[in-house]
Coordinates of C-alpha atoms in Angstrom, one line a residue:
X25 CA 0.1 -6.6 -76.2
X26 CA -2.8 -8.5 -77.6
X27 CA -6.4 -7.6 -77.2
X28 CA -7.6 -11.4 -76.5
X29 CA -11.1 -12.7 -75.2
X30 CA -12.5 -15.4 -73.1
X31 CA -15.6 -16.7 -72.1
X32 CA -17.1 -17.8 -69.0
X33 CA -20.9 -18.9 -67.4
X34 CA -22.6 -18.6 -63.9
X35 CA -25.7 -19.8 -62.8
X36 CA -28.2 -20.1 -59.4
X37 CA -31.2 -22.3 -58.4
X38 CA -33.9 -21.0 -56.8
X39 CA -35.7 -22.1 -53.6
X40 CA -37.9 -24.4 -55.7
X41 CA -34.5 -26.0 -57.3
X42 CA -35.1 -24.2 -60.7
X43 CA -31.7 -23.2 -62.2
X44 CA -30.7 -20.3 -64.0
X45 CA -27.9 -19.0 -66.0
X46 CA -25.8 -16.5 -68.1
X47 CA -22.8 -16.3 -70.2
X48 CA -20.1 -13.5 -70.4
X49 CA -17.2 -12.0 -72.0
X50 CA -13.5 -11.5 -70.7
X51 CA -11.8 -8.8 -72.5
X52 CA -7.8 -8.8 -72.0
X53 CA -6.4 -5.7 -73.0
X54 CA -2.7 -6.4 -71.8
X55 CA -2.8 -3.5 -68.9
X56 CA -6.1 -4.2 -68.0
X57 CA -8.7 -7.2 -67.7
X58 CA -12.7 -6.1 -68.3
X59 CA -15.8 -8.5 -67.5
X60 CA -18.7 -7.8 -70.1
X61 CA -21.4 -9.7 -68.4
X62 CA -25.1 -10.5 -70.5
X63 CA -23.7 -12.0 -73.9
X64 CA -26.4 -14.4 -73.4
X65 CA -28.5 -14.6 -71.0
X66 CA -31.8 -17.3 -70.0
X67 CA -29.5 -20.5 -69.9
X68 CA -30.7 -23.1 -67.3
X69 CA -28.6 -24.0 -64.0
X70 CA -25.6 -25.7 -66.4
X71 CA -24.8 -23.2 -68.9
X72 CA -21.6 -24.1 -71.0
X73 CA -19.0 -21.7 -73.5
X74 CA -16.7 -23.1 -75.6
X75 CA -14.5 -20.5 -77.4
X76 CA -12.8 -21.6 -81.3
X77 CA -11.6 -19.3 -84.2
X78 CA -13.0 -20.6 -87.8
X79 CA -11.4 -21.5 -90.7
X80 CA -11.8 -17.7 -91.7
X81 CA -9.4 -16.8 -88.3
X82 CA -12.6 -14.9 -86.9
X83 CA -13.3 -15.5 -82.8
X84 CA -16.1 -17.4 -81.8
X85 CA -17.5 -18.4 -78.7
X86 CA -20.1 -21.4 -78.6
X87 CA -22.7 -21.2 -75.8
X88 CA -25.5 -23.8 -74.6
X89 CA -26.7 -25.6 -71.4
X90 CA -27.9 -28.8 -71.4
X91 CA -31.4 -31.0 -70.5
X92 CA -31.2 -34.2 -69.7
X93 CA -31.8 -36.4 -72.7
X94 CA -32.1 -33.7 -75.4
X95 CA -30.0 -32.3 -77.4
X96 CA -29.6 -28.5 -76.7
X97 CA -29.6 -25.5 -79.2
X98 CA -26.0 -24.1 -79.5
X99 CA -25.7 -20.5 -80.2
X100 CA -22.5 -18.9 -81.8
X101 CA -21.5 -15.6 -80.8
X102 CA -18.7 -13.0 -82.3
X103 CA -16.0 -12.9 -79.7
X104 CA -15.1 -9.4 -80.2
X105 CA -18.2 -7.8 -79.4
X106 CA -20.3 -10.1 -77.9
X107 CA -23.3 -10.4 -81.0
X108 CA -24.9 -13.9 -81.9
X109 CA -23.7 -14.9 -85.3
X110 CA -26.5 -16.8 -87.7
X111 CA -28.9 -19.2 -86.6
X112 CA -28.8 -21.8 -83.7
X113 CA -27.2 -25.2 -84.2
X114 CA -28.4 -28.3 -83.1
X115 CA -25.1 -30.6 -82.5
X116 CA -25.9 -34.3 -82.2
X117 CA -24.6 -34.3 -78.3
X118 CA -26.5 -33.2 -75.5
X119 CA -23.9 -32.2 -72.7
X120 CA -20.8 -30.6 -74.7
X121 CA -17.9 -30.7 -72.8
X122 CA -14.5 -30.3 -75.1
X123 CA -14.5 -28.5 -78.3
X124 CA -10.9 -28.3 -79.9
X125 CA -10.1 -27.4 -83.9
X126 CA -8.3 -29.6 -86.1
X127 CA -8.0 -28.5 -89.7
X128 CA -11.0 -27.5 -90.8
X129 CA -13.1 -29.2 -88.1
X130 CA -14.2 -28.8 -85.0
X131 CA -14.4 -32.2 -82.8
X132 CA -16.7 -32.1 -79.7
X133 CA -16.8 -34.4 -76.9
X134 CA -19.9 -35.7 -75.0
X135 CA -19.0 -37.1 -71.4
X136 CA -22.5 -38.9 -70.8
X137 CA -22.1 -40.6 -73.8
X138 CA -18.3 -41.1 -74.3
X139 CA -18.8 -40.1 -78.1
X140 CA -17.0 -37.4 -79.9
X141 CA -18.6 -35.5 -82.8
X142 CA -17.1 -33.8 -85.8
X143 CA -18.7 -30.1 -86.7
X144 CA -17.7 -28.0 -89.5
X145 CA -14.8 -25.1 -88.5
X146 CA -16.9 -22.5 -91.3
X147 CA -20.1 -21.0 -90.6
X148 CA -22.6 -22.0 -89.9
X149 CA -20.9 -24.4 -87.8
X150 CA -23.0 -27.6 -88.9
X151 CA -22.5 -31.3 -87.6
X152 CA -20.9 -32.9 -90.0
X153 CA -23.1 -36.6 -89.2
X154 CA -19.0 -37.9 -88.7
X155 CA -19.1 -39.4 -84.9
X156 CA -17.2 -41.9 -82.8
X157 CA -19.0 -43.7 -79.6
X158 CA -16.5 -45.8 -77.5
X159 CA -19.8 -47.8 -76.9
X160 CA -20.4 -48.4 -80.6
X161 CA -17.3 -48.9 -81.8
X162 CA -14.6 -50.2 -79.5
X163 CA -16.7 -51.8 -76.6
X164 CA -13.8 -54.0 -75.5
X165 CA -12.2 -50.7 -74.5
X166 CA -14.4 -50.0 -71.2
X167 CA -13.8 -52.2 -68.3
X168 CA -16.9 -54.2 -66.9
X169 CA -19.4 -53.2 -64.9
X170 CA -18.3 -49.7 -65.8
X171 CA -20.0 -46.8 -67.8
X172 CA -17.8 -45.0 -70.1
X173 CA -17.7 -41.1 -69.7
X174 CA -15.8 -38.9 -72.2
X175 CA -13.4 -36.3 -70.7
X176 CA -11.3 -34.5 -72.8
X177 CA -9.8 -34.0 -76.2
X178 CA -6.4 -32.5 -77.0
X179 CA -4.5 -32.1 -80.5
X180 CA -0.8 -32.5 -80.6
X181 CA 0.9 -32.2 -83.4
X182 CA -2.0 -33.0 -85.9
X183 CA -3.4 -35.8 -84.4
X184 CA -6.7 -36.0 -81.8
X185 CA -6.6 -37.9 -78.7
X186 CA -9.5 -38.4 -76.4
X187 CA -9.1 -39.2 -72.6
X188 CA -12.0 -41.3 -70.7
X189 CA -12.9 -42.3 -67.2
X190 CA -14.6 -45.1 -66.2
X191 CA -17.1 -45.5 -63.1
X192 CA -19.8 -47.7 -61.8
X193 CA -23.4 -46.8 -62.1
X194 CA -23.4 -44.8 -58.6
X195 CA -20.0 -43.0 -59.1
X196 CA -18.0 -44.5 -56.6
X197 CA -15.5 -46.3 -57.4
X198 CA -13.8 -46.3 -60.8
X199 CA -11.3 -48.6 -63.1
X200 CA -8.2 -47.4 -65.0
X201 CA -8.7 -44.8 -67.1
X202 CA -8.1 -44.5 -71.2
X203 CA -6.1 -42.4 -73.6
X204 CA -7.2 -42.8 -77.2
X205 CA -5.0 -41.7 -80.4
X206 CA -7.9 -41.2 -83.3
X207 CA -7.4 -41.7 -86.7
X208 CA -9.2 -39.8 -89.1
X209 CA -10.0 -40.5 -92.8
X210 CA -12.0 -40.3 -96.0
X211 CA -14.4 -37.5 -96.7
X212 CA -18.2 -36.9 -96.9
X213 CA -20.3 -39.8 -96.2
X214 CA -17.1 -41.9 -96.3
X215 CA -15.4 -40.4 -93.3
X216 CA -14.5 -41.7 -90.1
X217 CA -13.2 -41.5 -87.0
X218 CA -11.5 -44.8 -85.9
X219 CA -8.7 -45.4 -82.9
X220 CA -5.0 -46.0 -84.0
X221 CA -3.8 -46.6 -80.7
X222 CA -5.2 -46.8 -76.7
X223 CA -3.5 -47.1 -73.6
X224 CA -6.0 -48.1 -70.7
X225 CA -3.6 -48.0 -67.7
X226 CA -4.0 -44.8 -66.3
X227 CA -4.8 -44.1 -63.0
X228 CA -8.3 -44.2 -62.1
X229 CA -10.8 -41.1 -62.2
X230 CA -8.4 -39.1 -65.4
X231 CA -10.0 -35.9 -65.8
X232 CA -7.9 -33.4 -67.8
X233 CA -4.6 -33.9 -70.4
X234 CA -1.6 -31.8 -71.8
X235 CA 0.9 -31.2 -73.5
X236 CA 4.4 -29.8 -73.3
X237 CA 4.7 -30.0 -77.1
X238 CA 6.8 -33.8 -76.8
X239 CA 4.3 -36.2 -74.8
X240 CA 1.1 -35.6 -72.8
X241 CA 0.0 -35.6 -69.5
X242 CA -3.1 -36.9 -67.9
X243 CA -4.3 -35.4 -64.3
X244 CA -6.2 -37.5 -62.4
X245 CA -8.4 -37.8 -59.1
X246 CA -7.0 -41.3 -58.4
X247 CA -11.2 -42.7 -57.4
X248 CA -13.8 -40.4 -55.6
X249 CA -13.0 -37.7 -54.4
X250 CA -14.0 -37.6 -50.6
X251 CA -14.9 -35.0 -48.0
X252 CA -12.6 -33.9 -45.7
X253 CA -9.7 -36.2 -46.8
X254 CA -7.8 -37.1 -50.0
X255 CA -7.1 -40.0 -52.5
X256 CA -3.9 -41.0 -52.1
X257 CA -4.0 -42.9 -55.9
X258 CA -4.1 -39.5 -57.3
X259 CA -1.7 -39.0 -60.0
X260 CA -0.1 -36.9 -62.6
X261 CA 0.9 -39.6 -65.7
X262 CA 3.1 -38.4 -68.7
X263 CA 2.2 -40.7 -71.7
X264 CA 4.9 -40.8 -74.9
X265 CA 2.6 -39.8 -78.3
X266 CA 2.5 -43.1 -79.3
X267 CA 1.0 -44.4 -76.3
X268 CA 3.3 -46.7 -75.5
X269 CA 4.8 -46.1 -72.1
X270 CA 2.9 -44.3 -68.8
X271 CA 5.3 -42.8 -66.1
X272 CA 4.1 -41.8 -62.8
X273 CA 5.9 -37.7 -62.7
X274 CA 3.7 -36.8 -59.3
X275 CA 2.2 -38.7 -57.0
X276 CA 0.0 -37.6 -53.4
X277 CA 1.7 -39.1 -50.8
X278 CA 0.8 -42.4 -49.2
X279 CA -1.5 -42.1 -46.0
X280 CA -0.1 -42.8 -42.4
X281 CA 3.0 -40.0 -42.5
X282 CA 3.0 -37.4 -39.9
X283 CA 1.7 -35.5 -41.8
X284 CA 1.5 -36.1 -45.5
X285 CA 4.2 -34.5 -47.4
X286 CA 1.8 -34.4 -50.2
X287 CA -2.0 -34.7 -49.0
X288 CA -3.7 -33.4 -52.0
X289 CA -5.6 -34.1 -55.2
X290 CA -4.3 -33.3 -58.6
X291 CA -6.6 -30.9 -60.1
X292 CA -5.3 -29.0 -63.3
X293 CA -2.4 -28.9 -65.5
X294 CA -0.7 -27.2 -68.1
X295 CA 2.6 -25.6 -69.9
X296 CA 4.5 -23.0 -70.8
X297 CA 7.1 -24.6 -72.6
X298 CA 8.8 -27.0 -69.8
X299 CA 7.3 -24.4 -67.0
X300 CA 3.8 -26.8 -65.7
X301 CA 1.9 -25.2 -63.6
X302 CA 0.0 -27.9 -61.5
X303 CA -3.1 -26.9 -58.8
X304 CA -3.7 -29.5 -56.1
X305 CA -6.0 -29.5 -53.7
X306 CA -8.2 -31.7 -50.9
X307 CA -12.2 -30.8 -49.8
X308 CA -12.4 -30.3 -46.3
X309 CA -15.1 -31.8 -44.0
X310 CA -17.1 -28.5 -45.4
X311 CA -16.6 -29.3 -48.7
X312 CA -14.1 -26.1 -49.1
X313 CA -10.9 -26.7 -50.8
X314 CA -7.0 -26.6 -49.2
X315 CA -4.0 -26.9 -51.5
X316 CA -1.6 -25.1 -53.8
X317 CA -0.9 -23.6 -57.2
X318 CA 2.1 -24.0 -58.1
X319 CA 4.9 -24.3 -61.2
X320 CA 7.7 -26.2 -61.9
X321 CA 10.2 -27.6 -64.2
X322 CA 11.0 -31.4 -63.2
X323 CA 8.2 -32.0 -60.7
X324 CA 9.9 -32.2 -57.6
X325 CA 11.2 -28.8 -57.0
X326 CA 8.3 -26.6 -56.6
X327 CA 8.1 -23.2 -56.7
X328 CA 4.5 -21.6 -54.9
X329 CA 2.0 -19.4 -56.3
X330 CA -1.1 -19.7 -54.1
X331 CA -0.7 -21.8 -50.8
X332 CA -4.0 -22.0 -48.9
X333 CA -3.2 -25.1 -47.8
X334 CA -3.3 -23.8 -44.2
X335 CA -6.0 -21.1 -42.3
X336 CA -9.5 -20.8 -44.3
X337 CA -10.1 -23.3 -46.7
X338 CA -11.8 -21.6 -50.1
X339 CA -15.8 -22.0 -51.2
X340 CA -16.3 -23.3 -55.0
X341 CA -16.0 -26.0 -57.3
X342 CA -15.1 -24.8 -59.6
X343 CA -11.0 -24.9 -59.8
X344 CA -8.3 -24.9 -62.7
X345 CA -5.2 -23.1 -63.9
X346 CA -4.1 -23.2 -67.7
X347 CA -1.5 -21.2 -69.5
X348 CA -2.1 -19.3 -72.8
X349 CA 0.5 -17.6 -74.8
X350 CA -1.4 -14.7 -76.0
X351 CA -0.1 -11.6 -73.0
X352 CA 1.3 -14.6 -71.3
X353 CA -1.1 -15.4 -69.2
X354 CA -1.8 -18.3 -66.2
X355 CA -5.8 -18.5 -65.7
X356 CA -6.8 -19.1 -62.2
X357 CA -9.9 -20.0 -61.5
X358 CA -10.3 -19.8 -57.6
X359 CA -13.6 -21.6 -56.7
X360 CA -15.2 -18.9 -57.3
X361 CA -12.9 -15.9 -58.5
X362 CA -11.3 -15.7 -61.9
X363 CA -7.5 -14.4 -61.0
X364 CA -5.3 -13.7 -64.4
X365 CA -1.5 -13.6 -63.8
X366 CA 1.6 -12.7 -65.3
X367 CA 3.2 -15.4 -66.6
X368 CA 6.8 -14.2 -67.0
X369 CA 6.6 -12.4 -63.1
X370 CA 3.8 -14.4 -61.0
X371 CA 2.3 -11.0 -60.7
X372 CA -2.2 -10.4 -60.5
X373 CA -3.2 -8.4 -63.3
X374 CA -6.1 -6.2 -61.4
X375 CA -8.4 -7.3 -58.9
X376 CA -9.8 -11.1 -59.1
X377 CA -13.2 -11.5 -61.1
X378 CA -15.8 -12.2 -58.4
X379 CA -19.6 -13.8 -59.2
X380 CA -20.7 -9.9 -57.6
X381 CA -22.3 -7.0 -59.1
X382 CA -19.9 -4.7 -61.1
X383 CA -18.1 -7.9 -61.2
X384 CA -18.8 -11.0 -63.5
X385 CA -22.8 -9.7 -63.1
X386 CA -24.6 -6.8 -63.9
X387 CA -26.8 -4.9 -61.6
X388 CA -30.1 -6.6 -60.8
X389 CA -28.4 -10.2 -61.3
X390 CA -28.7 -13.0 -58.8
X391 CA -26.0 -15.4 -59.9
X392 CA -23.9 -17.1 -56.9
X393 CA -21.5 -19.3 -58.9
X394 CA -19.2 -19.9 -61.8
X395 CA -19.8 -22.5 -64.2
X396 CA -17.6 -22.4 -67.1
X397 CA -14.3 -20.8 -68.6
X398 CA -12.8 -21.1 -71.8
X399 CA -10.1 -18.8 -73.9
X400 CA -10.7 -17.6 -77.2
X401 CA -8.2 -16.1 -79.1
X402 CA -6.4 -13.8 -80.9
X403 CA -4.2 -16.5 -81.5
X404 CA -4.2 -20.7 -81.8
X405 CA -6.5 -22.8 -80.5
X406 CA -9.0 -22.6 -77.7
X407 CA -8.5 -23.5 -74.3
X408 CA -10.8 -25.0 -71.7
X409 CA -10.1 -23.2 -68.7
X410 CA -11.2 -25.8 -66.2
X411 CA -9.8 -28.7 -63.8
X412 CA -11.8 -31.8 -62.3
X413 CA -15.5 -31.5 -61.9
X414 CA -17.2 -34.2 -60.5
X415 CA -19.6 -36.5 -61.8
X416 CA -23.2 -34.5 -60.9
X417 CA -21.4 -31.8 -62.2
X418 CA -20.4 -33.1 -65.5
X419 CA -23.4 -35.6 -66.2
X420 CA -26.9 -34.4 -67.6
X421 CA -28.7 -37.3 -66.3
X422 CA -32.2 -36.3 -64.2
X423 CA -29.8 -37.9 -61.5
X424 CA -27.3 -35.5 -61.5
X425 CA -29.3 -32.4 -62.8
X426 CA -31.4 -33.0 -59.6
X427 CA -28.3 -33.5 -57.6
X428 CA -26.8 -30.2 -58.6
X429 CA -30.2 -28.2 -57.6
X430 CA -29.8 -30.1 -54.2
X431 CA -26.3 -29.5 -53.8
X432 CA -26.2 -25.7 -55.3
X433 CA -23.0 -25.4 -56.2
X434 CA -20.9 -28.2 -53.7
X435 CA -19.2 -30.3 -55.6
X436 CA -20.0 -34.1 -54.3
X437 CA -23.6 -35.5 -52.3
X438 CA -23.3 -36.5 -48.9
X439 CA -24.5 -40.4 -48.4
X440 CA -28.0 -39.0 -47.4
X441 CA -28.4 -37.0 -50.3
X442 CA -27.2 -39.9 -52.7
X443 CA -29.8 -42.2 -51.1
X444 CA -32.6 -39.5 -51.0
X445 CA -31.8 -39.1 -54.7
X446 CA -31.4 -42.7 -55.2
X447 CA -34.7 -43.5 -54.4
X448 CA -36.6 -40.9 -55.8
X449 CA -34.4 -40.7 -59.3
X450 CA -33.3 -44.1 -59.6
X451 CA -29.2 -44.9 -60.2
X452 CA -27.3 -42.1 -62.0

């Protein structure tokens, strides 16, 4: 088996709502699964990893946090063993979200600013001044009254496509969501980044997007997200490569059945060939999470991996589950436990990866929550191991950077904290 890598972050506030945060290695040595905490450490209260391999096949791991308004250093580190590699970058984004490799480029996705960024795949890993802004270039793309947030970026077979929600200025309610096929041409100062195609008729809130190799699939929330209920609107779509044609493969099930057959949330997809494993899930009036991990192969007869949809809900927001080929693995992340499977028997490989001492933190550290996961190598592309976050948890706005000291690692404000904020922060 395959000595592979990932990355992941966790953070804390403090009593006076400072935040503070660290990033760590994963080491996946086939019988056994090691944490290497303090690759970096002195990162705010949103620190981010994004794992790549360069145009010279060597692993990299890309780690920053963000400010609100700025645009943050980005440091590259050696996957292998942890070290920093050459100077900081400065990429022309200031809340990184996707970063996937096509050819010999990099593309990057900001979700404040719904603009994706091109960065060279060879060190040092410079910007390349090649961007695209939904704003800028294809306003007539986002819905009115709606701001345009980016979400995710995927390649299949050669070609990028972008995914993008859209909600109003206080989060709560949302329009159809948009898939974008990019075209890119020319080179040096002639280069661009235009859209070839668009589909804007996905359902509302689309947060994450795969592929079985054939077509793609978009996950999404469906609206808000609410506390101690569900959205019924929540969806998985499969979308044809050309754009052409959406098809509703899961749905949660309409309210007013006794009960629900299906009263959850779609919160992460991906394949292993036609295998999809799918995590669902609804918050609880605690803001703790009930649902199900589970796979299948025509999404209707479902075979379970984790079912806590019943007895004590689970702490965390942070939630997801993606395949990756190298020691065929399924990544769980479990609010706030990291548990690696087995891909071919559905078996735990060790004991789950806990935000504890000896853990995913070293003696002496005070960290209380995950923040970020995402799989390096030895082998394709990266992987962003993470489902649906929710807005304060994506944006870098002084709204939400002061909602997520406030909140400490809930996922969603209740209407008294959103008004609180409101007043003293102005709109998000």
């Amino acid at each position: 088996m395959a000595i592979t890598t990932s990355a992941y972050t966790v953070y804390w506030y403090d009593a006076t709502g400072a935040g503070y945060g660290m990033a760590g290695r994963i080491v996946d040595a086939g019988v056994s699964v090691l944490p290497n905490p303090g690759m970096k450490i002195g990162l705010n209260g949103d620190p981010k990893v994004k794992g790549f391999i360069d145009t010279g096949n060597n692993l990299r791991i890309a780690v920053t946090d963000r400010v609100a308004g700025q645009s943050q250093s980005v440091f590259i580190h050696d996957a292998t063993n942890g070290q920093q590699v050459g100077s900081a970058q400065t990429w022309p984004e200031d809340n990184l979200y996707t970063l996937v490799r096509l050819g010999n480029y990099l593309y990057a996705i900001d979700y404040d600013n719904a603009k994706v960024i091109e960065i060279s795949a060879t060190a040092p890993y410079a910007a390349t001044g090649v961007s695209f802004s939904l704003a800028s270039v294809t306003p007539s793309l986002i819905p009115p009254g709606s701001q345009a947030c980016g979400q995710a970026l995927i390649v299949l077979n050669g070609t990028l496509y972008g995914l993008f929600a859209f909600p109003d200025s206080t989060w709560s309610n949302y329009a159809n969501s948009l898939l974008v096929r990019f075209a890119i041409a020319g080179s040096g100062t002639g280069r661009t980044i235009s859209v070839s195609a668009s589909n804007g008729t996905l359902a509302k809130n689309a947060f994450a997007v795969a592929s079985d190799g054939t077509d793609l699939y978009v996950a999404a929330i469906g609206g808000k997200q609410t506390q101690g209920d569900y959205n019924e609107n929540s969806r998985l779509q499969k979308i044809n490569a050309s754009l052409t044609t959406v098809t509703n493969v899961m749905s949660a099930s309409p309210k007013g059945g006794t009960p629900p057959a299906f009263p959850y949330e779609f919160r992460d997809i991906s394949f292993k060939g036609s295998v999809a494993y799918i995590l669902a899930g609804a918050y609880d009036s605690n803001w703790n999470l009930r649902g199900k991990l589970f796979s299948t192969t025509d999404f209707s007869t479902l075979t379970n991996i984790d079912d806590f949809s019943s007895g004590a809900a689970v702490a965390g927001s942070f939630w997801s589950a993606q395949y990756t080929p190298d020691n065929d693995r399924l990544w769980y992340t479990r609010g706030n436990d990291i548990r690696i499977y087995n891909a071919s028997n559905l078996t735990q490989v060790g004991d789950p990866l806990t935000v504890t001492v000896g853990s995913l933190i070293a003696q002496g550290d005070q960290y209380t929550d995950l923040n970020d996961l995402s799989y390096v190598g030895p082998a394709g592309g990266s992987v962003s191991l993470r489902g649906y976050r929710s807005p304060l948890q994506r944006s870098n706005t002084p709204f939400a950077q002061a909602a997520r000291a406030l909140t400490r690692g809930r996922p969603e404000l209740t209407e008294e904290e959103f008004q609180q904020l409101a007043k003293t922060h102005g709109a998000p």
